[in-house]
Amino acid sequence: MSKATQIELQGGYDTYLLTERFRTNLVGKIYLNDKFYLFSGMEVKAETGNYDNVSSTYRLGFVASAGYAISENFMIEIKRNVQLNNSRIGIFGEILIEMPVVYTI
């Protein structure tokens, strides 16, 4: 959008024992200087079951993050995802273990 503001769309596909998941997020980035930036937005994770006892569901989350561009091709980002809806998606395809607030580096 401008030199200091960016909109980003990401997607990812994961295969676990009981489920398959597609994750996508739409975030806006604001650069505070040449290297340091903040970004936030929404993330949706959709899950489909491989077995009859797992039904399709989705997880809606809010992403709040910060990043530092070490070079043009290498960045370090710290991201927090907070679940907004009452989803049954668990950890790593396991529906019995509740998904916590997720932090990633």
PDB file of C-alpha atoms in Angstrom:
ATOM      1  CA  MET A   1       0.000   0.000   0.000  1.00  0.00           C
ATOM      2  CA  SER A   2       2.894   2.307   0.794  1.00  0.00           C
ATOM      3  CA  LYS A   3       6.557   2.157   1.784  1.00  0.00           C
ATOM      4  CA  ALA A   4       5.600   1.924   5.488  1.00  0.00           C
ATOM      5  CA  THR A   5       2.376  -0.154   5.269  1.00  0.00           C
ATOM      6  CA  GLN A   6       1.818  -3.617   3.800  1.00  0.00           C
ATOM      7  CA  ILE A   7      -1.080  -6.087   3.566  1.00  0.00           C
ATOM      8  CA  GLU A   8      -0.137  -9.780   3.535  1.00  0.00           C
ATOM      9  CA  LEU A   9      -2.124 -12.944   2.803  1.00  0.00           C
ATOM     10  CA  GLN A  10      -0.591 -16.292   3.837  1.00  0.00           C
ATOM     11  CA  GLY A  11      -1.802 -19.865   3.584  1.00  0.00           C
ATOM     12  CA  GLY A  12      -0.622 -23.214   4.894  1.00  0.00           C
ATOM     13  CA  TYR A  13      -1.720 -26.853   4.747  1.00  0.00           C
ATOM     14  CA  ASP A  14      -1.064 -29.382   7.551  1.00  0.00           C
ATOM     15  CA  THR A  15      -1.735 -33.136   7.627  1.00  0.00           C
ATOM     16  CA  TYR A  16      -2.138 -34.822  11.021  1.00  0.00           C
ATOM     17  CA  LEU A  17      -3.258 -38.296  12.150  1.00  0.00           C
ATOM     18  CA  LEU A  18      -6.980 -37.558  12.411  1.00  0.00           C
ATOM     19  CA  THR A  19      -7.387 -34.304  10.491  1.00  0.00           C
ATOM     20  CA  GLU A  20      -6.204 -32.124   7.652  1.00  0.00           C
ATOM     21  CA  ARG A  21      -6.056 -28.354   8.136  1.00  0.00           C
ATOM     22  CA  PHE A  22      -5.786 -25.262   5.983  1.00  0.00           C
ATOM     23  CA  ARG A  23      -4.710 -22.044   7.674  1.00  0.00           C
ATOM     24  CA  THR A  24      -4.795 -18.560   6.205  1.00  0.00           C
ATOM     25  CA  ASN A  25      -4.386 -15.098   7.643  1.00  0.00           C
ATOM     26  CA  LEU A  26      -4.740 -11.545   6.443  1.00  0.00           C
ATOM     27  CA  VAL A  27      -2.588  -9.040   8.297  1.00  0.00           C
ATOM     28  CA  GLY A  28      -1.518  -5.444   7.952  1.00  0.00           C
ATOM     29  CA  LYS A  29       2.114  -4.468   8.610  1.00  0.00           C
ATOM     30  CA  ILE A  30       3.347  -1.087   9.774  1.00  0.00           C
ATOM     31  CA  TYR A  31       7.082  -0.400   9.657  1.00  0.00           C
ATOM     32  CA  LEU A  32       8.283   1.735  12.572  1.00  0.00           C
ATOM     33  CA  ASN A  33      11.721   2.112  10.998  1.00  0.00           C
ATOM     34  CA  ASP A  34      13.724   0.349   8.248  1.00  0.00           C
ATOM     35  CA  LYS A  35      13.941  -2.938  10.163  1.00  0.00           C
ATOM     36  CA  PHE A  36      11.333  -3.113  12.954  1.00  0.00           C
ATOM     37  CA  TYR A  37       7.627  -3.590  12.213  1.00  0.00           C
ATOM     38  CA  LEU A  38       4.330  -4.502  13.878  1.00  0.00           C
ATOM     39  CA  PHE A  39       1.565  -6.501  12.245  1.00  0.00           C
ATOM     40  CA  SER A  40      -1.878  -7.737  13.180  1.00  0.00           C
ATOM     41  CA  GLY A  41      -4.999  -9.147  11.592  1.00  0.00           C
ATOM     42  CA  MET A  42      -7.264 -12.181  11.467  1.00  0.00           C
ATOM     43  CA  GLU A  43      -6.460 -15.875  11.016  1.00  0.00           C
ATOM     44  CA  VAL A  44      -8.849 -18.648   9.990  1.00  0.00           C
ATOM     45  CA  LYS A  45      -8.001 -22.335  10.332  1.00  0.00           C
ATOM     46  CA  ALA A  46     -10.347 -24.870   8.709  1.00  0.00           C
ATOM     47  CA  GLU A  47     -10.192 -28.555   9.656  1.00  0.00           C
ATOM     48  CA  THR A  48     -11.579 -31.584   7.847  1.00  0.00           C
ATOM     49  CA  GLY A  49     -11.742 -35.026   9.439  1.00  0.00           C
ATOM     50  CA  ASN A  50     -10.164 -38.134   7.939  1.00  0.00           C
ATOM     51  CA  TYR A  51     -12.320 -40.375  10.118  1.00  0.00           C
ATOM     52  CA  ASP A  52     -16.087 -40.471  10.709  1.00  0.00           C
ATOM     53  CA  ASN A  53     -15.823 -39.352  14.347  1.00  0.00           C
ATOM     54  CA  VAL A  54     -14.170 -36.020  13.450  1.00  0.00           C
ATOM     55  CA  SER A  55     -16.450 -33.396  11.923  1.00  0.00           C
ATOM     56  CA  SER A  56     -15.412 -30.332   9.943  1.00  0.00           C
ATOM     57  CA  THR A  57     -14.846 -27.191  11.995  1.00  0.00           C
ATOM     58  CA  TYR A  58     -12.958 -23.897  11.898  1.00  0.00           C
ATOM     59  CA  ARG A  59     -10.967 -21.710  14.280  1.00  0.00           C
ATOM     60  CA  LEU A  60     -11.024 -17.918  14.115  1.00  0.00           C
ATOM     61  CA  GLY A  61      -8.163 -16.033  15.717  1.00  0.00           C
ATOM     62  CA  PHE A  62      -6.675 -12.572  16.158  1.00  0.00           C
ATOM     63  CA  VAL A  63      -2.973 -12.224  15.300  1.00  0.00           C
ATOM     64  CA  ALA A  64      -0.778  -9.653  17.099  1.00  0.00           C
ATOM     65  CA  SER A  65       2.900  -9.665  16.167  1.00  0.00           C
ATOM     66  CA  ALA A  66       6.222  -7.896  15.839  1.00  0.00           C
ATOM     67  CA  GLY A  67       9.116  -8.520  13.500  1.00  0.00           C
ATOM     68  CA  TYR A  68      12.666  -7.478  12.764  1.00  0.00           C
ATOM     69  CA  ALA A  69      14.219  -7.660   9.282  1.00  0.00           C
ATOM     70  CA  ILE A  70      17.820  -8.766   9.740  1.00  0.00           C
ATOM     71  CA  SER A  71      18.432  -8.662   5.995  1.00  0.00           C
ATOM     72  CA  GLU A  72      16.331  -8.478   2.828  1.00  0.00           C
ATOM     73  CA  ASN A  73      15.811 -12.267   2.877  1.00  0.00           C
ATOM     74  CA  PHE A  74      15.758 -13.043   6.621  1.00  0.00           C
ATOM     75  CA  MET A  75      13.285 -11.868   9.290  1.00  0.00           C
ATOM     76  CA  ILE A  76      12.550 -12.834  12.879  1.00  0.00           C
ATOM     77  CA  GLU A  77       8.910 -12.564  13.920  1.00  0.00           C
ATOM     78  CA  ILE A  78       7.155 -13.109  17.239  1.00  0.00           C
ATOM     79  CA  LYS A  79       3.471 -13.880  16.782  1.00  0.00           C
ATOM     80  CA  ARG A  80       0.570 -14.387  19.166  1.00  0.00           C
ATOM     81  CA  ASN A  81      -2.712 -15.947  18.051  1.00  0.00           C
ATOM     82  CA  VAL A  82      -5.745 -15.617  20.325  1.00  0.00           C
ATOM     83  CA  GLN A  83      -8.779 -17.769  19.551  1.00  0.00           C
ATOM     84  CA  LEU A  84     -11.991 -15.740  19.154  1.00  0.00           C
ATOM     85  CA  ASN A  85     -14.614 -18.426  18.580  1.00  0.00           C
ATOM     86  CA  ASN A  86     -15.538 -21.607  20.461  1.00  0.00           C
ATOM     87  CA  SER A  87     -13.778 -24.089  18.181  1.00  0.00           C
ATOM     88  CA  ARG A  88     -13.202 -27.794  18.848  1.00  0.00           C
ATOM     89  CA  ILE A  89      -9.871 -27.833  16.979  1.00  0.00           C
ATOM     90  CA  GLY A  90      -7.198 -29.368  19.191  1.00  0.00           C
ATOM     91  CA  ILE A  91      -3.430 -29.605  19.077  1.00  0.00           C
ATOM     92  CA  PHE A  92      -1.761 -31.504  16.182  1.00  0.00           C
ATOM     93  CA  GLY A  93      -4.976 -33.141  14.997  1.00  0.00           C
ATOM     94  CA  GLU A  94      -5.951 -34.411  18.440  1.00  0.00           C
ATOM     95  CA  ILE A  95      -9.526 -33.293  19.171  1.00  0.00           C
ATOM     96  CA  LEU A  96      -9.377 -34.144  22.896  1.00  0.00           C
ATOM     97  CA  ILE A  97      -6.563 -31.689  23.813  1.00  0.00           C
ATOM     98  CA  GLU A  98      -7.761 -28.076  23.742  1.00  0.00           C
ATOM     99  CA  MET A  99      -5.835 -25.567  21.601  1.00  0.00           C
ATOM    100  CA  PRO A 100      -4.181 -22.967  23.861  1.00  0.00           C
ATOM    101  CA  VAL A 101      -3.207 -19.405  22.997  1.00  0.00           C
ATOM    102  CA  VAL A 102      -0.385 -19.900  20.509  1.00  0.00           C
ATOM    103  CA  TYR A 103       2.943 -18.054  20.530  1.00  0.00           C
ATOM    104  CA  THR A 104       5.400 -18.606  17.686  1.00  0.00           C
ATOM    105  CA  ILE A 105       8.903 -17.367  16.845  1.00  0.00           C
TER     106      ILE A 105
END
